[in-house]
Tab-separated table of C-alpha atoms and ligand atoms in Angstrom:
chain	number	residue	atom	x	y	z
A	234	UNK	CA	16.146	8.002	-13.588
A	235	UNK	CA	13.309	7.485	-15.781
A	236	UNK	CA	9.536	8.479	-15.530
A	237	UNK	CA	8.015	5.102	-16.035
A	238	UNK	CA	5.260	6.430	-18.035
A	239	UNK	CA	6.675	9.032	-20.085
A	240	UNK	CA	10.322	7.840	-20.210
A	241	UNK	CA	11.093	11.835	-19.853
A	242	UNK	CA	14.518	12.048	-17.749
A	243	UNK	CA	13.644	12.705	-13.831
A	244	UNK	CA	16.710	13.780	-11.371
A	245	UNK	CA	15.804	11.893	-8.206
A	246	UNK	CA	15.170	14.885	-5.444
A	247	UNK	CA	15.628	12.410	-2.351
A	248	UNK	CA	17.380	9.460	-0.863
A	249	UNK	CA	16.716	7.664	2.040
A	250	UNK	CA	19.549	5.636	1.878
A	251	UNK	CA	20.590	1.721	1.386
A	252	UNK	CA	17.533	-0.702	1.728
A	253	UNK	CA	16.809	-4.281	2.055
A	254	UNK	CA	13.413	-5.388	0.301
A	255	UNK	CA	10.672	-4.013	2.564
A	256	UNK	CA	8.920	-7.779	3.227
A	257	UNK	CA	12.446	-9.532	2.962
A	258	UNK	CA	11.809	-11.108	6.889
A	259	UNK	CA	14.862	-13.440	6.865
A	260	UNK	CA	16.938	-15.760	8.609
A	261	UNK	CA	19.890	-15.696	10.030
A	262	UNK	CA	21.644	-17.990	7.554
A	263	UNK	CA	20.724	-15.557	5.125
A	264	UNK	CA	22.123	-12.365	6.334
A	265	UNK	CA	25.133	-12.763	4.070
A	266	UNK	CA	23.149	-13.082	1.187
A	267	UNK	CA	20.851	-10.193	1.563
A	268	UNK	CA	20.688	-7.534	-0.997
A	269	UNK	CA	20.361	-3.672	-0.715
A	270	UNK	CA	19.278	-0.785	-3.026
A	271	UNK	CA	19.469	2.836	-3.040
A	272	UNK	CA	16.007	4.061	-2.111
A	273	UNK	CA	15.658	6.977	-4.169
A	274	UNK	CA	12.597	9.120	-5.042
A	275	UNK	CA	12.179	11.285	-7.912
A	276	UNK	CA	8.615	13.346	-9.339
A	277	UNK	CA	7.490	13.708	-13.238
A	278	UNK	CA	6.671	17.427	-13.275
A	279	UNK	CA	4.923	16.376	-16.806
A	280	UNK	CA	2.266	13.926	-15.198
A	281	UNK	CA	3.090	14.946	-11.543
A	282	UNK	CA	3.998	11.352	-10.654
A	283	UNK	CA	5.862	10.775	-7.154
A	284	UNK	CA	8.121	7.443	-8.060
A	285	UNK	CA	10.490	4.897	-6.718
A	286	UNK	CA	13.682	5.546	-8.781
A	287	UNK	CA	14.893	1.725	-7.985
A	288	UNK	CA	12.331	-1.191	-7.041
A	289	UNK	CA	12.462	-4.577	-6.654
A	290	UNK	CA	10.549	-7.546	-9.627
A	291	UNK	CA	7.449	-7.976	-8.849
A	292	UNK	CA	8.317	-11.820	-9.943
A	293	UNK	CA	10.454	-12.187	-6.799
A	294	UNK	CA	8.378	-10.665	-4.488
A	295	UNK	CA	5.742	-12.477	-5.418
A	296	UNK	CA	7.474	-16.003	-5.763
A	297	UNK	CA	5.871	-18.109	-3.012
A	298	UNK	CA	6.076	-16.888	0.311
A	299	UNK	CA	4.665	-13.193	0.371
A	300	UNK	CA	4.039	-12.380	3.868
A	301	UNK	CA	1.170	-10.472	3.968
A	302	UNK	CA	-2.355	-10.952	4.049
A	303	UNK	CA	-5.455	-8.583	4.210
A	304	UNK	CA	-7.296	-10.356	6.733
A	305	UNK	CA	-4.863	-9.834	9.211
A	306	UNK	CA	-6.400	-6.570	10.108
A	307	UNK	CA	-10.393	-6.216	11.529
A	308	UNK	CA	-10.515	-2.699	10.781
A	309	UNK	CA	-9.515	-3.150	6.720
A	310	UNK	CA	-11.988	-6.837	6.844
A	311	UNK	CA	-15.001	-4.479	7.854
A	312	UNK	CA	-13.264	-1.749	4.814
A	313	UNK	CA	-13.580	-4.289	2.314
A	314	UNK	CA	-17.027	-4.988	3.211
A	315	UNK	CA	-17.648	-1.898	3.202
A	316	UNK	CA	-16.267	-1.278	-0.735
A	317	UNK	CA	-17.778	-4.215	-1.577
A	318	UNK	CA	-21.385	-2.825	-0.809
A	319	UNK	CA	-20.840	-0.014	-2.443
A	320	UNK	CA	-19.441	-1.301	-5.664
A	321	UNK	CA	-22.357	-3.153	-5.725
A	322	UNK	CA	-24.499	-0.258	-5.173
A	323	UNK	CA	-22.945	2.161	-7.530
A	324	UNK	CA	-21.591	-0.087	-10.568
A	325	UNK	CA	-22.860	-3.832	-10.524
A	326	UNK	CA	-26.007	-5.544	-11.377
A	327	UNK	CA	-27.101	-8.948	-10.571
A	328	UNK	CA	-25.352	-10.569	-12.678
A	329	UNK	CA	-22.773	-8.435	-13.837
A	330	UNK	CA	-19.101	-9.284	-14.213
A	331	UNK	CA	-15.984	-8.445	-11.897
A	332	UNK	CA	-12.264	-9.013	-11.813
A	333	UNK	CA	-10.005	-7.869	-8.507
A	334	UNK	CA	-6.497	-7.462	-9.573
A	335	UNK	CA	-4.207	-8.485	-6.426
A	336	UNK	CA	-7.125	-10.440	-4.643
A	337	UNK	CA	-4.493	-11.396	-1.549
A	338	UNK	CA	-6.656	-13.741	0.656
A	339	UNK	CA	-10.393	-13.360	-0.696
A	340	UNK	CA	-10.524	-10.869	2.166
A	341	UNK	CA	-12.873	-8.441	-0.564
A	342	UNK	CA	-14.429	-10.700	-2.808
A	343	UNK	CA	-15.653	-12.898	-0.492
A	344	UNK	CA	-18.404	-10.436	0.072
A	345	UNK	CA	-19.525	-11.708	-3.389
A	346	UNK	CA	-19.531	-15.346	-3.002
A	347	UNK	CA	-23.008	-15.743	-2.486
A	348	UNK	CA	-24.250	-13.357	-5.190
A	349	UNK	CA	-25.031	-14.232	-8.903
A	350	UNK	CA	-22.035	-11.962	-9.800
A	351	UNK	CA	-19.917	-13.579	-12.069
A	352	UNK	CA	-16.336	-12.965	-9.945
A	353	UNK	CA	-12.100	-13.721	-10.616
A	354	UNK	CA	-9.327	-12.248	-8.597
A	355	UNK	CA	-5.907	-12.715	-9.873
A	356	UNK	CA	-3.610	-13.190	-7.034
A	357	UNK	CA	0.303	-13.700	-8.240
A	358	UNK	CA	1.703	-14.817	-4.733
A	359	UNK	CA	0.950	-18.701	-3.991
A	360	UNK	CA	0.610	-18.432	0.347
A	361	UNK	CA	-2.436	-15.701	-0.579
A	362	UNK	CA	-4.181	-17.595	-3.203
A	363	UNK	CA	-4.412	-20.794	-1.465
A	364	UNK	CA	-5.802	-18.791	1.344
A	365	UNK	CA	-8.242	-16.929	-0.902
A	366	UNK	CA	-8.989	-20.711	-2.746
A	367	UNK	CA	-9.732	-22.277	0.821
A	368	UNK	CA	-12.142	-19.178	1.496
A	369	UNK	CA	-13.655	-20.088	-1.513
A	370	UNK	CA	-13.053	-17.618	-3.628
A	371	UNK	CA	-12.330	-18.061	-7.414
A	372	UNK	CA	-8.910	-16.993	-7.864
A	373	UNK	CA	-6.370	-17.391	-10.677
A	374	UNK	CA	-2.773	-17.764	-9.235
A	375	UNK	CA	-1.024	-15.263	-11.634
A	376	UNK	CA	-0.159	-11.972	-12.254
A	377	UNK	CA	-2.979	-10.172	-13.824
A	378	UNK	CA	-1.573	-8.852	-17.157
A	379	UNK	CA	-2.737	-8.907	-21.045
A	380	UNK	CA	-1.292	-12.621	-21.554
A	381	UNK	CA	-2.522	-14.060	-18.814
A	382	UNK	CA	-6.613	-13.295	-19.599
A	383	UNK	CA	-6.294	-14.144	-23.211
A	384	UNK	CA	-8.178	-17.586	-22.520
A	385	UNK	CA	-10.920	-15.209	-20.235
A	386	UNK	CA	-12.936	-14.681	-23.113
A	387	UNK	CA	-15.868	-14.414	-21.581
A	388	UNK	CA	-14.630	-11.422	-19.871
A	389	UNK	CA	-13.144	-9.559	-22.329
A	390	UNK	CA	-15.119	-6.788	-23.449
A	391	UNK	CA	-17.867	-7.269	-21.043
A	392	UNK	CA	-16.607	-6.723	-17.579
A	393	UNK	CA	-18.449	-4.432	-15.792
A	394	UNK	CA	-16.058	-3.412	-12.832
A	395	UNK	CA	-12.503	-4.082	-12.620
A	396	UNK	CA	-11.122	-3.266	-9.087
A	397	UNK	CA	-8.160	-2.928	-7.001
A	398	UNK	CA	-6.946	-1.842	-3.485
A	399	UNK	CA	-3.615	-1.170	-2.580
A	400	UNK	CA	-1.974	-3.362	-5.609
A	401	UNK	CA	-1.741	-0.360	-8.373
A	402	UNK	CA	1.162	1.045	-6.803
A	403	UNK	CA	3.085	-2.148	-6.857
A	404	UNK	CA	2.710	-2.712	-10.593
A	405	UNK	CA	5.760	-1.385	-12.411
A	406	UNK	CA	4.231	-1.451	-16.325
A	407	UNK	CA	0.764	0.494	-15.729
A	408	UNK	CA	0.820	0.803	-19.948
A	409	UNK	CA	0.686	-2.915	-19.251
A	410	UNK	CA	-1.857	-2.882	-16.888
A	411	UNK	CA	-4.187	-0.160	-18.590
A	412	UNK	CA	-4.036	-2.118	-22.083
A	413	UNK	CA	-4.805	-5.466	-20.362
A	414	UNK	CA	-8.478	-2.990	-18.412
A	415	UNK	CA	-9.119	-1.523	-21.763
A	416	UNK	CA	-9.111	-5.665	-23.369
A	417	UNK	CA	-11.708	-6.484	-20.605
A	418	UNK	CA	-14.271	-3.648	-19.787
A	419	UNK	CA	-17.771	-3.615	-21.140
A	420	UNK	CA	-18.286	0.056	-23.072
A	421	UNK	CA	-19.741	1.268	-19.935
A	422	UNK	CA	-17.137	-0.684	-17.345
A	423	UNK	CA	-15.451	1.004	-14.862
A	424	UNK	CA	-12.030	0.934	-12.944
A	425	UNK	CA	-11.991	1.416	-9.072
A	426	UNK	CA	-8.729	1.587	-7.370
A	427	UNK	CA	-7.584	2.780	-4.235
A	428	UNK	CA	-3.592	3.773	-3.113
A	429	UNK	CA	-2.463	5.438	-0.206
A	430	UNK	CA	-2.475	9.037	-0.866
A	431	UNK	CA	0.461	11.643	-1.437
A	432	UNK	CA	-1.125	14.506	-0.060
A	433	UNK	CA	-2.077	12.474	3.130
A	434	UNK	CA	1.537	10.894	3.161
A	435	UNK	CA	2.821	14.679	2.816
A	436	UNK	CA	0.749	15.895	5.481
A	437	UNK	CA	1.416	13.522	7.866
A	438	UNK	CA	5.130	12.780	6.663
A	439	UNK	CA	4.405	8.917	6.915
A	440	UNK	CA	7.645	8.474	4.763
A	441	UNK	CA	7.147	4.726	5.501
A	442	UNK	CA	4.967	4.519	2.562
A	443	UNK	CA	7.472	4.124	0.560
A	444	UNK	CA	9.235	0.927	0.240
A	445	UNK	CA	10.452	-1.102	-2.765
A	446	UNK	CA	7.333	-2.497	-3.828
A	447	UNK	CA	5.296	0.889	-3.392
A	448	UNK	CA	6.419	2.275	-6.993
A	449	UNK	CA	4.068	5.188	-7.361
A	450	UNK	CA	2.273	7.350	-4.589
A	451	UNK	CA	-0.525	8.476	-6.365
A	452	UNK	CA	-2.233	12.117	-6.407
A	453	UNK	CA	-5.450	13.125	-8.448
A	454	UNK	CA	-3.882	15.084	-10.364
A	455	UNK	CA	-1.228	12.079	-11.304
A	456	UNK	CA	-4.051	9.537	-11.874
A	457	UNK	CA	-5.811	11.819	-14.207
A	458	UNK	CA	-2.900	12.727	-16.061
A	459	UNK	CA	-2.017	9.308	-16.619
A	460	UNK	CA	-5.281	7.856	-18.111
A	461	UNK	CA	-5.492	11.200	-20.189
A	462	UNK	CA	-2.470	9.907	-21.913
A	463	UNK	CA	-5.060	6.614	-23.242
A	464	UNK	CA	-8.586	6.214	-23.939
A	465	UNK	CA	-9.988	7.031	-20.400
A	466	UNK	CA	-10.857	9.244	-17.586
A	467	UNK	CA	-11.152	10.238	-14.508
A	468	UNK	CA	-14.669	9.857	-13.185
A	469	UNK	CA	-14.953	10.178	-9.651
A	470	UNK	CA	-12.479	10.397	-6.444
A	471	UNK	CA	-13.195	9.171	-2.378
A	472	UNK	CA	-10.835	9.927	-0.005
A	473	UNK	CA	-10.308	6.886	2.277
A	474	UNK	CA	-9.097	6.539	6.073
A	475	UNK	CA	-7.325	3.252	5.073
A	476	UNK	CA	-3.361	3.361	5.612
A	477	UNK	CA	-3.388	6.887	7.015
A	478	UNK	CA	-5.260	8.015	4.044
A	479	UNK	CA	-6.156	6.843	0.795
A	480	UNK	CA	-8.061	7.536	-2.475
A	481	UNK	CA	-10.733	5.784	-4.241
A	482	UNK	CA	-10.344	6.509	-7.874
A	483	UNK	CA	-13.105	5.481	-10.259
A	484	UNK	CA	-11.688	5.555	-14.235
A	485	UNK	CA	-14.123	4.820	-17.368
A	486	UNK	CA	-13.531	4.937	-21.033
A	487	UNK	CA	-13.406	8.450	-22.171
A	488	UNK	CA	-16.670	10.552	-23.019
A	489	UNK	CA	-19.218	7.613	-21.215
A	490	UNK	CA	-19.543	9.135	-17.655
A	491	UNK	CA	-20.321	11.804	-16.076
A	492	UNK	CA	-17.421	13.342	-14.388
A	493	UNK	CA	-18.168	14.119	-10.543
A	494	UNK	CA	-17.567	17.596	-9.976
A	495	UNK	CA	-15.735	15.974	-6.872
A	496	UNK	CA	-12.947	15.560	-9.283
A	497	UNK	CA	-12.660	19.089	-10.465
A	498	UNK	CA	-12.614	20.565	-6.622
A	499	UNK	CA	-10.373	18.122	-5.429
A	500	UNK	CA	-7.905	19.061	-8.831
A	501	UNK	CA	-8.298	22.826	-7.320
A	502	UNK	CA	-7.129	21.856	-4.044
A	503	UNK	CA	-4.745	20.103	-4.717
A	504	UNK	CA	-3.200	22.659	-6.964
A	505	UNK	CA	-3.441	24.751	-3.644
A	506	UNK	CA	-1.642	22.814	-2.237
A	507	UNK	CA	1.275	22.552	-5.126
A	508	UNK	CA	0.828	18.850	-4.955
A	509	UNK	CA	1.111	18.921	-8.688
A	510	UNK	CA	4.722	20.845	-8.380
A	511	UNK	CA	8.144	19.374	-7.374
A	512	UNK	CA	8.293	22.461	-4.337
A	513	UNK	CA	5.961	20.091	-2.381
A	514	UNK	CA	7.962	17.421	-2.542
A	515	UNK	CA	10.972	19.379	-1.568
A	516	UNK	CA	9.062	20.168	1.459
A	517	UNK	CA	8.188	17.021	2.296
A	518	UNK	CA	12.176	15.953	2.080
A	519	UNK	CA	13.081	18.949	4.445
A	520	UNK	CA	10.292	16.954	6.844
A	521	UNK	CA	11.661	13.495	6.655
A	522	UNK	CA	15.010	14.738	7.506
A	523	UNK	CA	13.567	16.861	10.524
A	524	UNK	CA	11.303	13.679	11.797
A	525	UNK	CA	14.692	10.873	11.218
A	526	UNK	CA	16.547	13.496	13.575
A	527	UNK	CA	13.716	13.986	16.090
A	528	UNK	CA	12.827	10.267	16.295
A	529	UNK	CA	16.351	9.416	16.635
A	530	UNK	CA	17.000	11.541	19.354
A	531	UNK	CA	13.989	10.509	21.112
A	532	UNK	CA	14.459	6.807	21.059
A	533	UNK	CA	18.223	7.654	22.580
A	534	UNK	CA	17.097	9.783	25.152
A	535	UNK	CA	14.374	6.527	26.406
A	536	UNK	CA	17.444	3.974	25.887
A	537	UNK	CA	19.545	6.560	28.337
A	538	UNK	CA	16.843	6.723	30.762
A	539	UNK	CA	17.269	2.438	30.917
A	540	UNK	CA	13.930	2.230	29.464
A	541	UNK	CA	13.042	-0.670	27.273
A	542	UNK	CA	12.109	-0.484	23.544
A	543	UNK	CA	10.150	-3.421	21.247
A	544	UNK	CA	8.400	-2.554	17.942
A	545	UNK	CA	4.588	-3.802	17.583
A	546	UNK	CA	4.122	-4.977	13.627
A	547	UNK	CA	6.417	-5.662	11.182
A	548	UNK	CA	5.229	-4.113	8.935
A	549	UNK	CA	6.593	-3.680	5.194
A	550	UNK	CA	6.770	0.060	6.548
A	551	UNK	CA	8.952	-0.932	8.876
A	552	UNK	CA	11.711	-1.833	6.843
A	553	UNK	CA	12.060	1.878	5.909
A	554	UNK	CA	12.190	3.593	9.082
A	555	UNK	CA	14.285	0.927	10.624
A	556	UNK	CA	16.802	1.516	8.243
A	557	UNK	CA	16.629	5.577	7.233
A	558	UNK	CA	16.730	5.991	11.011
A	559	UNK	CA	19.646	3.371	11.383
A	560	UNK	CA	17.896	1.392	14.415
A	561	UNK	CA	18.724	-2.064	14.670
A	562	UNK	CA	18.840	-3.964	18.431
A	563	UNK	CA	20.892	-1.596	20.506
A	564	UNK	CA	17.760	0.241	20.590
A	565	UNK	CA	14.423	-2.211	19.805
A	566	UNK	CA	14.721	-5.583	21.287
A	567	UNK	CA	12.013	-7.222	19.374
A	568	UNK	CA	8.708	-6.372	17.145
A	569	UNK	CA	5.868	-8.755	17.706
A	570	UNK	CA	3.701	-9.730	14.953
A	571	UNK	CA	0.697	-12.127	14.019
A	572	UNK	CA	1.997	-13.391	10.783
A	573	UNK	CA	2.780	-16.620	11.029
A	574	UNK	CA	5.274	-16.473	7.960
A	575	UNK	CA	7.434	-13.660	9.911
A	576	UNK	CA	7.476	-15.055	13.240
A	577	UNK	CA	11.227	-16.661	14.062
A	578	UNK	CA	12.409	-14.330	11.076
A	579	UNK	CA	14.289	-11.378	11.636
A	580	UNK	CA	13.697	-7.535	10.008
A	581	UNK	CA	15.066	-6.996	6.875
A	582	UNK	CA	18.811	-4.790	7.526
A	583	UNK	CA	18.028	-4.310	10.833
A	584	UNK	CA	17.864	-7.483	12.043
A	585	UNK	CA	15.256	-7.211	14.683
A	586	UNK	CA	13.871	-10.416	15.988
A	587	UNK	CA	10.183	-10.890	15.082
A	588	UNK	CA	8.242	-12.415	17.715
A	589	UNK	CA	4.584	-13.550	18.642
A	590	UNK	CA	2.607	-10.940	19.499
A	591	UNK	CA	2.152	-13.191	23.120
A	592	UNK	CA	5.941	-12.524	23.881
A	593	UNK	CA	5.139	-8.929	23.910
A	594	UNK	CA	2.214	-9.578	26.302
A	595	UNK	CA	5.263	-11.711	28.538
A	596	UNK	CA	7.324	-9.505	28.176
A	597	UNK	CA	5.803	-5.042	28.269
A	598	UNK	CA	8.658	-3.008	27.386
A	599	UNK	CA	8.492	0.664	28.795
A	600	UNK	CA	7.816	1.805	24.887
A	601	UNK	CA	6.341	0.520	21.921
A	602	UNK	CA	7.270	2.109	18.029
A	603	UNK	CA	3.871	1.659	16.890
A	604	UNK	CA	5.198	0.253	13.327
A	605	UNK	CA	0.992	-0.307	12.078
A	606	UNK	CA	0.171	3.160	13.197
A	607	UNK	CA	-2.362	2.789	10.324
A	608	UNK	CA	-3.927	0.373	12.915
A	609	UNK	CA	-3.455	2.557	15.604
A	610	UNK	CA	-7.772	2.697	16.810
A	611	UNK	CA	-7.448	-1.130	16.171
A	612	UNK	CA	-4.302	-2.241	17.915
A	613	UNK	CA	-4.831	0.090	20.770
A	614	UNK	CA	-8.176	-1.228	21.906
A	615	UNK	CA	-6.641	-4.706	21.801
A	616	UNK	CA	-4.045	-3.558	23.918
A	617	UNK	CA	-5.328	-1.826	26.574
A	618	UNK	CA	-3.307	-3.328	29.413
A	619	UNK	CA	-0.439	-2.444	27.755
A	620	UNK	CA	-0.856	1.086	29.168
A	621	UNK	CA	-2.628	0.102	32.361
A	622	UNK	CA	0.435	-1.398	33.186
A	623	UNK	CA	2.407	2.340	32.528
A	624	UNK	CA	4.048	1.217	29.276
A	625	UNK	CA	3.461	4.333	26.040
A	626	UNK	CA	3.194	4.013	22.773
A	627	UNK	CA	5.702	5.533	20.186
A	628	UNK	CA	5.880	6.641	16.334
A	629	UNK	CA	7.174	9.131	14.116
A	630	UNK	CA	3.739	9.836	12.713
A	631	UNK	CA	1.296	11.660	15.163
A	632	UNK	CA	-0.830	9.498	17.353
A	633	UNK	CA	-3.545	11.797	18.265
A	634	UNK	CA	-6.808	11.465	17.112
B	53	LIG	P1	-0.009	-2.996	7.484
B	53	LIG	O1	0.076	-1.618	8.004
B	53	LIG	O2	-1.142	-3.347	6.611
B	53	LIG	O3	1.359	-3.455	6.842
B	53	LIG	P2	2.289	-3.048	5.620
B	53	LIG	O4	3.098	-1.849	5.992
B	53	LIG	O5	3.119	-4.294	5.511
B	53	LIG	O6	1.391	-2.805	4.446
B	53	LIG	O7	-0.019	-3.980	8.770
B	53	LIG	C1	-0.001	-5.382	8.609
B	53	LIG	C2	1.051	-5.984	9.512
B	53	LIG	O8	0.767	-5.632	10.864
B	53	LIG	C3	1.080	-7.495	9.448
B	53	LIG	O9	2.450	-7.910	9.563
B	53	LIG	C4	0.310	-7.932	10.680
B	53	LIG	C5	0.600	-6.823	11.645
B	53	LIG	N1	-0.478	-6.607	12.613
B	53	LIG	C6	-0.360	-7.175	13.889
B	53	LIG	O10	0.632	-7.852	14.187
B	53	LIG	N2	-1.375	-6.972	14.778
B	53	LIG	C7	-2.479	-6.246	14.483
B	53	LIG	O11	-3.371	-6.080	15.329
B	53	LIG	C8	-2.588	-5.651	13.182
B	53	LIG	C9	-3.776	-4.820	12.805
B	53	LIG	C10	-1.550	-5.852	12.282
């Protein structure tokens, strides 16, 4: 494989084996037709940049029906409110300018509908912008990319904030992407982005991050290697408790910020931590293989007992345990959901049923895989009875506090 930045050659240190598309929910008319890849991982020692190996077009994914949408989560509606405030705070003035790349449903800049601030998303999936456009929320249904602001004049050059959260990742040209930020920002403009974090996906060996669309899991150290390669840098980091931990990355054209020292101690630690250094990542393999084992075991031992098994959230991280651990319906019945778009569908390889999350409610299994463990402070205070009534809740990432 290739780096997709530096083109050097990479030999891919890790495969987790054949996988459907992580959203491809499908029927069972289609099970014929569905197509697999080999989910491999490899890491650029020259810009320390974890990578998908294969991954599926953007184009397709993106076609009409994408599946997910932001406000389907409390916890990450109050987040975005939450960013919002502070972009305002930190980097906007009244009437300063702002683009969000990947705006999904409005769910973020709907916090700005009622300033002066002169607002776009670009949202590429159709089911998401409409959503976003009945919010209210100025969006642009198209991929955000150099051709597609050439007729944004008014923006180009004088944007003050560009900003993104959990899109980056799924963007397979970031030259693409950083010539199209460095068309639009004002002298003084900043990027803000934030991805689900390697060292906290390392730590926590939440493998399940990684999925077709997830192309990159970004460190510091990556980030700032990459934009030293153009005409910025990195200004600022915030670690995030979004998706079992994230980053905030803040990126301005070179030599017009300060540079938080933030961003020098976190470099430091993560050195410590060889995050920067394939060893880490060899590590981290060694721990996906010991968790597949030790969650496969487990979830035989429960079926042996004559316990039943359903999985809460289909989620897109899902699709990748479901298939590395080779689970399909002799061991989870069903996994309930609230996304209208994947109820009646079935899990992509495995085919699990997806169901409402009221089915689950009709029908408690003994265990629950916890697929949104990301959730886990949300989801378990909405489903309190669930252990009243002596059912547990499962997952291959630790649900302690
Ligand atoms: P998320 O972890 O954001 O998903 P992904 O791995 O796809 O990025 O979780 C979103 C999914 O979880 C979505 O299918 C809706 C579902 N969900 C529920 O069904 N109930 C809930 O209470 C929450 C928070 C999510």
């Amino acid at each position: 494989m290739k780096c997709k930045i530096t083109n050097e050659e990479i030999k891919p240190f890790m495969s987790f084996g054949k996988m459907p598309p992580a959203n491809g929910f499908l029927e069972k008319k289609d099970f014929k037709n569905e197509t697999f890849y080999d989910m491999e991982v490899g890491f650029s020692e020259k810009i320390s940049l974890f990578q998908l190996n294969k991954f599926s077009n953007p184009k397709i994914i993106h076609s009409v029906n994408y599946p997910f949408y932001t406000a389907s989560s409390e916890y990450m509606k109050t987040h975005f409110k939450k960013y919002a405030d502070w972009v305002q705070k930190e980097y906007l003035k009244s009437h300063s300018k702002l683009i969000e790349v990947g705006s999904n449903d409005g769910t973020f800049l709907k916090n700005f509908t009622k300033t002066n601030i002169d607002y776009l998303g670009f949202e590429p999936s159709k089911t998401v912008a409409n959503q976003a456009t009945k919010n209210n929320v100025k969006t642009i249904n198209a991929f955000f990319n150099d051709t597609n602001i050439q007729n944004l004049k008014k923006f180009h050059n004088k944007t003050d904030v560009i900003c993104a959260a959990n899109v980056i990742a799924h963007i397979p040209d970031l030259k693409n992407l950083i010539h199209t930020i460095e068309k639009l920002l004002s002298l003084k403009g900043v990027f803000i982005f934030e991805e689900p974090y390697l060292g906290s996906m390392f730590s926590k060996t939440s493998y399940d991050q990684i999925y077709d669309e997830h192309i990159f899991m970004f460190s510091i150290t990556s980030v700032k290697k990459i934009f030293d390669l153009f005409d910025f840098e990195l200004i600022d980091v915030l670690w995030q408790k979004t998706h079992g931990g994230s980053m905030r990355y803040v990126v301005g054209r070179k030599n017009k910020h300060k540079i938080n020292d933030r961003v020098h101690e976190e470099i430091i630690k993560e050195k410590n931590r060889k995050l920067d250094d394939i060893i880490s990542c060899l590590e981290f393999k060694k721990n996906c293989e010991i968790s597949k084992t030790k969650a496969m075991k487990s979830l035989k031992k429960i079926k042996n007992d004559g316990k039943k098994i359903c999985g809460y959230a289909a989620t897109a991280k899902s699709t990748t345990v479901l298939n590395y651990c080779n689970l399909n319906t002799d061991t989870i019945d069903f996994i309930c959901d609230s996304t209208k778009e994947k109820i009646g569908k079935f899990s992509p390889g495995a085919h699990i049923p997806i169901v409402p999350v009221s089915h689950f409610h009709k029908n408690l299994p003994d265990v629950a895989y916890l697929f949104a463990w990301n959730h886990k402070d949300e989801i378990f205070s909405k489903e309190k009875e669930f252990l009243k009534k002596g059912g547990s809740w499962f997952s291959h990432v630790s649900l302690q506090k």
